[in-house]
């Protein structure tokens, strides 16, 4: 004869079982949708140990849309941008939830700082909230360097490392200084040159404008301009004496991605962090300037190399690496440092968000 059970007991047993299984399967998986300057990026990651930045990328998707160009031209987002972005975010959220057991609070939707200048940003925010129930957060330009540091440097290395991110407009980053009372202070770093701005500055020194696209002329002018670049970089390091005591440098941005992709083979590039040396960067520089055909040939059979060359032409690659070489050569006590390229740059902001919400990490700096 079957034994009768109390209905309330059965209900609470099933409820407890549901939440225990649900929490177990979902708590380590995070997802982020980033509406960037020129693309929408979607990342899903499974975090094993946030302190050591030990995570696995489960999926990554991107769609290129020139948002920044539209905002700059009109001062606002176009109706097409708003419609396409809202639909894309909604579709990707549905896909994330269908394919991954993930907690709602582990999903973040953010926009790049450039969106703060759009007059009609609220229209996009309201539409995304209406369709998805998620709030669109806009990254603060003043917090951008801090976000990079939190996401790029493994928290276990916060005290003894610094970050430089070589972007299109500037090179930025920072480090965390330990104060006497046990508090932490974030110190931003910024160099007024990035890949595009350095290229533009060099091109302006070409007197005969008919030669502006001549590669030999550009290389000559680029070499001459390195004097200014070195001066600015030295000023940056001289103004931040604590950098001499840091054991590690983490590098991110397109310049380092281009170098790592074109110079190292795929086996090296499997890890989240790729160790590199100044000599490797110098050897790459020689190929870049004197044997560029090696890289164009590589791009015929290597999809990632092809992506680099579709993103940057030779002039931009030269400028990017001039910044990289100069930064490495300017580091105090370079020989004692360990240098790493943060390969998975697309998930830096997401890792930063997770670190901020982790009870195991002090990100209050």
XYZ file of C-alpha atoms in Angstrom:
365
model
C 0.000 0.000 0.000
C 1.385 3.375 -1.052
C 2.241 5.806 1.701
C 0.563 9.236 1.528
C 2.778 12.317 1.712
C 1.939 15.790 2.920
C 1.336 17.984 -0.193
C 3.153 20.920 1.440
C 6.156 18.701 2.138
C 6.281 17.560 -1.495
C 5.950 21.132 -2.741
C 8.828 22.469 -0.651
C 10.976 19.446 -1.478
C 10.510 20.021 -5.206
C 11.069 23.765 -4.803
C 14.318 23.213 -2.898
C 15.494 20.665 -5.464
C 14.713 23.061 -8.329
C 16.643 25.966 -6.842
C 19.631 23.837 -5.794
C 19.997 22.319 -9.270
C 19.325 25.669 -10.916
C 21.892 27.528 -8.814
C 24.507 24.815 -9.277
C 24.231 24.887 -13.056
C 23.946 28.631 -13.537
C 26.003 30.551 -11.000
C 29.375 30.425 -12.830
C 28.091 31.409 -16.289
C 27.967 35.083 -17.259
C 26.968 36.896 -20.430
C 27.450 40.392 -21.747
C 26.169 42.378 -24.686
C 28.383 45.355 -25.485
C 27.200 48.058 -27.872
C 30.588 49.434 -28.906
C 31.770 52.318 -31.032
C 31.665 50.245 -34.204
C 30.020 46.930 -33.356
C 27.702 44.945 -31.119
C 29.568 42.173 -29.300
C 28.070 39.276 -27.371
C 30.116 37.139 -24.964
C 29.213 34.138 -22.808
C 31.830 32.882 -20.358
C 32.110 30.254 -17.646
C 34.211 31.524 -14.735
C 36.175 28.992 -12.701
C 38.306 31.359 -10.583
C 37.784 35.103 -10.962
C 40.843 35.970 -8.804
C 43.124 34.226 -11.294
C 41.056 35.283 -14.329
C 40.490 31.593 -14.998
C 37.544 31.399 -17.387
C 36.367 29.704 -20.554
C 34.715 31.562 -23.417
C 31.627 29.551 -24.314
C 30.618 31.741 -27.240
C 31.388 35.074 -28.891
C 29.497 36.899 -31.621
C 29.910 40.312 -33.255
C 28.149 42.485 -35.807
C 29.810 45.614 -37.153
C 27.760 48.849 -37.111
C 29.498 52.289 -37.291
C 27.664 53.851 -34.324
C 30.422 56.338 -33.466
C 30.478 57.744 -37.013
C 26.718 58.303 -36.946
C 26.805 60.011 -33.537
C 29.702 62.236 -34.586
C 27.960 63.257 -37.802
C 24.472 63.890 -36.369
C 24.889 64.256 -32.626
C 22.405 61.439 -32.146
C 21.672 57.839 -33.031
C 19.836 57.276 -36.283
C 16.367 55.692 -36.218
C 17.840 52.742 -38.098
C 20.574 52.309 -35.463
C 18.032 52.332 -32.643
C 15.749 49.836 -34.379
C 18.573 47.485 -35.422
C 20.270 47.630 -32.018
C 17.056 46.938 -30.100
C 16.188 43.957 -32.281
C 19.744 42.598 -32.127
C 19.981 42.905 -28.335
C 16.573 41.241 -27.906
C 17.414 38.396 -30.301
C 20.800 37.766 -28.704
C 19.351 37.799 -25.186
C 16.795 35.179 -26.192
C 19.549 33.079 -27.759
C 21.780 33.384 -24.667
C 18.989 32.235 -22.377
C 17.966 29.377 -24.656
C 21.487 27.996 -25.042
C 22.851 28.541 -21.526
C 21.545 27.926 -18.025
C 22.221 31.426 -16.735
C 20.971 33.626 -13.940
C 19.227 36.848 -14.991
C 21.532 38.908 -12.769
C 24.549 37.404 -14.564
C 23.596 39.073 -17.848
C 24.822 42.628 -18.519
C 24.002 45.049 -21.344
C 26.352 48.017 -21.718
C 27.190 50.751 -24.220
C 30.517 52.448 -24.932
C 31.199 55.953 -23.507
C 30.624 57.549 -26.944
C 26.883 56.860 -26.537
C 26.683 59.370 -23.676
C 27.051 62.149 -26.277
C 23.986 61.022 -28.275
C 21.066 63.409 -27.642
C 18.509 60.638 -28.073
C 20.218 57.958 -25.961
C 17.085 57.652 -23.792
C 15.108 56.445 -26.818
C 17.469 53.482 -27.159
C 17.501 52.832 -23.398
C 13.699 52.853 -23.183
C 13.270 50.581 -26.183
C 15.741 47.994 -24.872
C 14.096 48.102 -21.421
C 10.643 47.651 -22.973
C 11.686 44.701 -25.156
C 14.019 42.911 -22.754
C 13.444 44.167 -19.230
C 17.201 44.904 -19.010
C 18.683 48.303 -18.194
C 21.290 49.602 -20.658
C 24.305 50.958 -18.771
C 26.666 53.415 -20.459
C 30.317 53.042 -19.511
C 31.753 56.227 -17.981
C 34.658 57.596 -20.024
C 36.360 58.612 -16.752
C 36.052 55.026 -15.514
C 37.164 53.396 -18.777
C 40.808 52.930 -17.760
C 39.742 51.502 -14.400
C 37.384 49.069 -16.148
C 40.257 47.950 -18.385
C 42.549 47.329 -15.402
C 39.911 45.364 -13.471
C 39.140 43.198 -16.487
C 42.572 42.730 -18.032
C 44.804 42.135 -15.008
C 44.074 38.966 -12.980
C 42.955 40.267 -9.554
C 45.663 38.178 -7.907
C 48.158 40.496 -9.681
C 46.441 43.818 -8.879
C 49.176 44.872 -6.450
C 52.197 44.114 -8.619
C 51.175 44.867 -12.210
C 50.100 47.657 -14.519
C 48.183 47.831 -17.791
C 48.638 49.663 -21.077
C 45.931 49.479 -23.752
C 47.038 50.762 -27.170
C 43.855 52.020 -28.795
C 43.029 54.010 -31.907
C 42.960 57.448 -30.284
C 45.113 57.097 -27.167
C 47.126 54.624 -25.133
C 45.572 54.290 -21.693
C 45.652 52.066 -18.673
C 46.679 52.325 -15.064
C 47.762 50.610 -11.890
C 46.676 50.170 -8.290
C 48.720 51.808 -5.553
C 48.653 50.394 -2.018
C 48.386 53.219 0.518
C 49.763 53.145 4.062
C 46.368 52.684 5.724
C 45.643 49.544 3.693
C 43.411 51.321 1.202
C 43.833 51.025 -2.551
C 44.090 53.901 -5.003
C 43.671 53.632 -8.776
C 46.166 55.660 -10.805
C 45.268 56.166 -14.496
C 47.895 56.239 -17.232
C 47.445 57.927 -20.589
C 49.636 58.629 -23.599
C 48.182 61.058 -26.129
C 49.029 58.770 -29.051
C 47.093 55.820 -30.414
C 47.353 53.944 -33.708
C 45.219 56.395 -35.709
C 46.339 59.625 -34.040
C 50.030 58.773 -34.451
C 49.495 57.904 -38.124
C 47.671 61.215 -38.663
C 50.442 63.143 -36.879
C 53.144 61.523 -39.035
C 51.210 62.180 -42.264
C 50.964 65.891 -41.390
C 54.763 66.121 -41.439
C 54.847 65.133 -45.146
C 55.352 68.458 -46.919
C 54.721 67.185 -50.442
C 51.152 65.861 -50.137
C 51.544 63.818 -53.307
C 53.927 61.604 -51.299
C 51.598 61.058 -48.335
C 50.740 57.528 -49.517
C 54.326 56.638 -50.474
C 55.461 53.968 -48.034
C 59.161 54.860 -48.064
C 58.309 58.503 -47.318
C 55.966 57.471 -44.527
C 58.581 55.216 -42.957
C 61.160 58.023 -43.056
C 58.773 60.512 -41.425
C 57.618 57.891 -38.934
C 61.224 57.250 -37.890
C 61.783 60.997 -37.379
C 58.584 61.338 -35.345
C 59.726 58.643 -32.908
C 61.739 61.363 -31.122
C 58.476 63.018 -30.039
C 56.896 59.679 -29.200
C 59.818 58.673 -26.982
C 59.733 62.038 -25.177
C 56.019 61.718 -24.394
C 56.407 58.098 -23.263
C 59.373 58.925 -21.005
C 57.322 61.704 -19.393
C 54.562 59.187 -18.661
C 56.874 56.745 -16.883
C 58.857 59.482 -15.088
C 55.601 60.843 -13.657
C 54.727 57.426 -12.180
C 57.702 56.129 -10.108
C 55.701 53.189 -8.603
C 55.760 51.520 -12.045
C 59.431 50.661 -11.490
C 58.389 48.376 -8.611
C 55.687 46.502 -10.559
C 56.734 43.010 -11.657
C 54.309 42.562 -14.547
C 52.944 44.533 -17.496
C 49.693 43.512 -19.180
C 49.101 44.821 -22.697
C 45.848 45.014 -24.632
C 44.498 46.723 -27.724
C 44.709 46.335 -31.480
C 48.434 47.004 -31.745
C 49.344 44.025 -29.565
C 46.667 41.833 -31.132
C 48.177 42.548 -34.570
C 51.706 41.728 -33.377
C 50.685 38.540 -31.565
C 48.619 37.287 -34.508
C 51.145 37.995 -37.250
C 54.315 37.034 -35.362
C 53.359 34.078 -33.157
C 51.888 30.798 -34.349
C 48.453 29.535 -33.299
C 49.773 27.234 -30.537
C 51.128 30.241 -28.623
C 47.845 32.106 -29.018
C 45.707 29.485 -27.270
C 46.072 30.994 -23.791
C 44.231 34.044 -22.409
C 47.619 35.618 -21.679
C 50.445 35.444 -24.211
C 53.965 36.046 -22.884
C 56.055 38.274 -25.141
C 59.491 39.906 -25.175
C 60.887 43.168 -26.452
C 63.174 41.247 -28.826
C 60.156 39.538 -30.421
C 58.503 42.919 -30.973
C 61.704 44.315 -32.517
C 62.029 41.291 -34.834
C 58.381 41.711 -35.869
C 59.057 45.415 -36.501
C 61.827 44.562 -38.962
C 59.497 42.274 -40.953
C 56.719 44.846 -40.840
C 58.912 47.537 -42.376
C 61.187 45.514 -44.682
C 59.356 42.315 -45.645
C 55.633 43.069 -45.419
C 54.940 40.475 -48.130
C 55.523 37.767 -45.512
C 52.375 38.884 -43.711
C 50.266 39.316 -46.848
C 51.196 35.742 -47.806
C 50.326 34.517 -44.306
C 46.901 36.146 -44.610
C 46.102 33.941 -47.618
C 45.992 30.838 -45.413
C 45.444 32.258 -41.915
C 41.987 33.728 -41.235
C 43.049 35.672 -38.147
C 46.007 37.210 -40.001
C 43.618 38.144 -42.805
C 41.409 39.849 -40.222
C 44.373 41.900 -38.997
C 45.215 43.084 -42.512
C 41.575 43.899 -43.248
C 41.550 46.054 -40.092
C 44.926 47.801 -40.449
C 46.984 48.762 -43.480
C 50.790 48.795 -43.318
C 51.000 52.415 -42.139
C 48.686 51.791 -39.185
C 50.594 48.636 -38.253
C 53.877 50.563 -38.280
C 52.415 53.291 -36.055
C 50.904 50.699 -33.720
C 54.193 48.903 -33.301
C 56.167 52.136 -32.885
C 54.002 52.808 -29.818
C 54.456 49.243 -28.568
C 58.254 49.282 -29.006
C 58.586 52.719 -27.404
C 56.471 51.763 -24.398
C 58.481 48.582 -23.799
C 61.824 50.346 -24.207
C 60.736 53.058 -21.757
C 59.801 50.723 -18.915
C 62.134 51.169 -15.921
C 64.095 47.976 -15.210
C 62.538 46.274 -18.230
C 64.684 43.135 -17.879
C 63.050 42.325 -14.531
C 59.464 42.509 -15.853
C 57.148 39.847 -17.225
C 55.130 41.068 -20.206
C 51.768 39.612 -21.232
C 49.325 40.284 -24.034
C 45.700 40.063 -22.892
C 44.441 38.028 -25.824
C 40.722 37.924 -25.031
C 40.264 41.691 -25.138
C 36.636 41.384 -26.184
C 35.601 40.162 -22.722
C 37.676 42.578 -20.605
C 34.710 44.750 -19.621
C 32.631 41.668 -18.741
C 35.382 40.267 -16.494
C 35.537 43.733 -14.869
C 31.805 43.616 -14.111
C 32.131 40.139 -12.607
C 35.118 41.211 -10.473
C 33.122 44.204 -9.196
C 30.357 41.874 -8.020
C 32.630 39.271 -6.479
C 32.803 39.195 -2.685
C 36.308 37.699 -2.920
C 37.912 40.718 -4.616
C 38.434 44.282 -3.419
C 37.690 46.487 -6.438
C 36.906 49.548 -4.338
C 39.681 51.749 -5.679
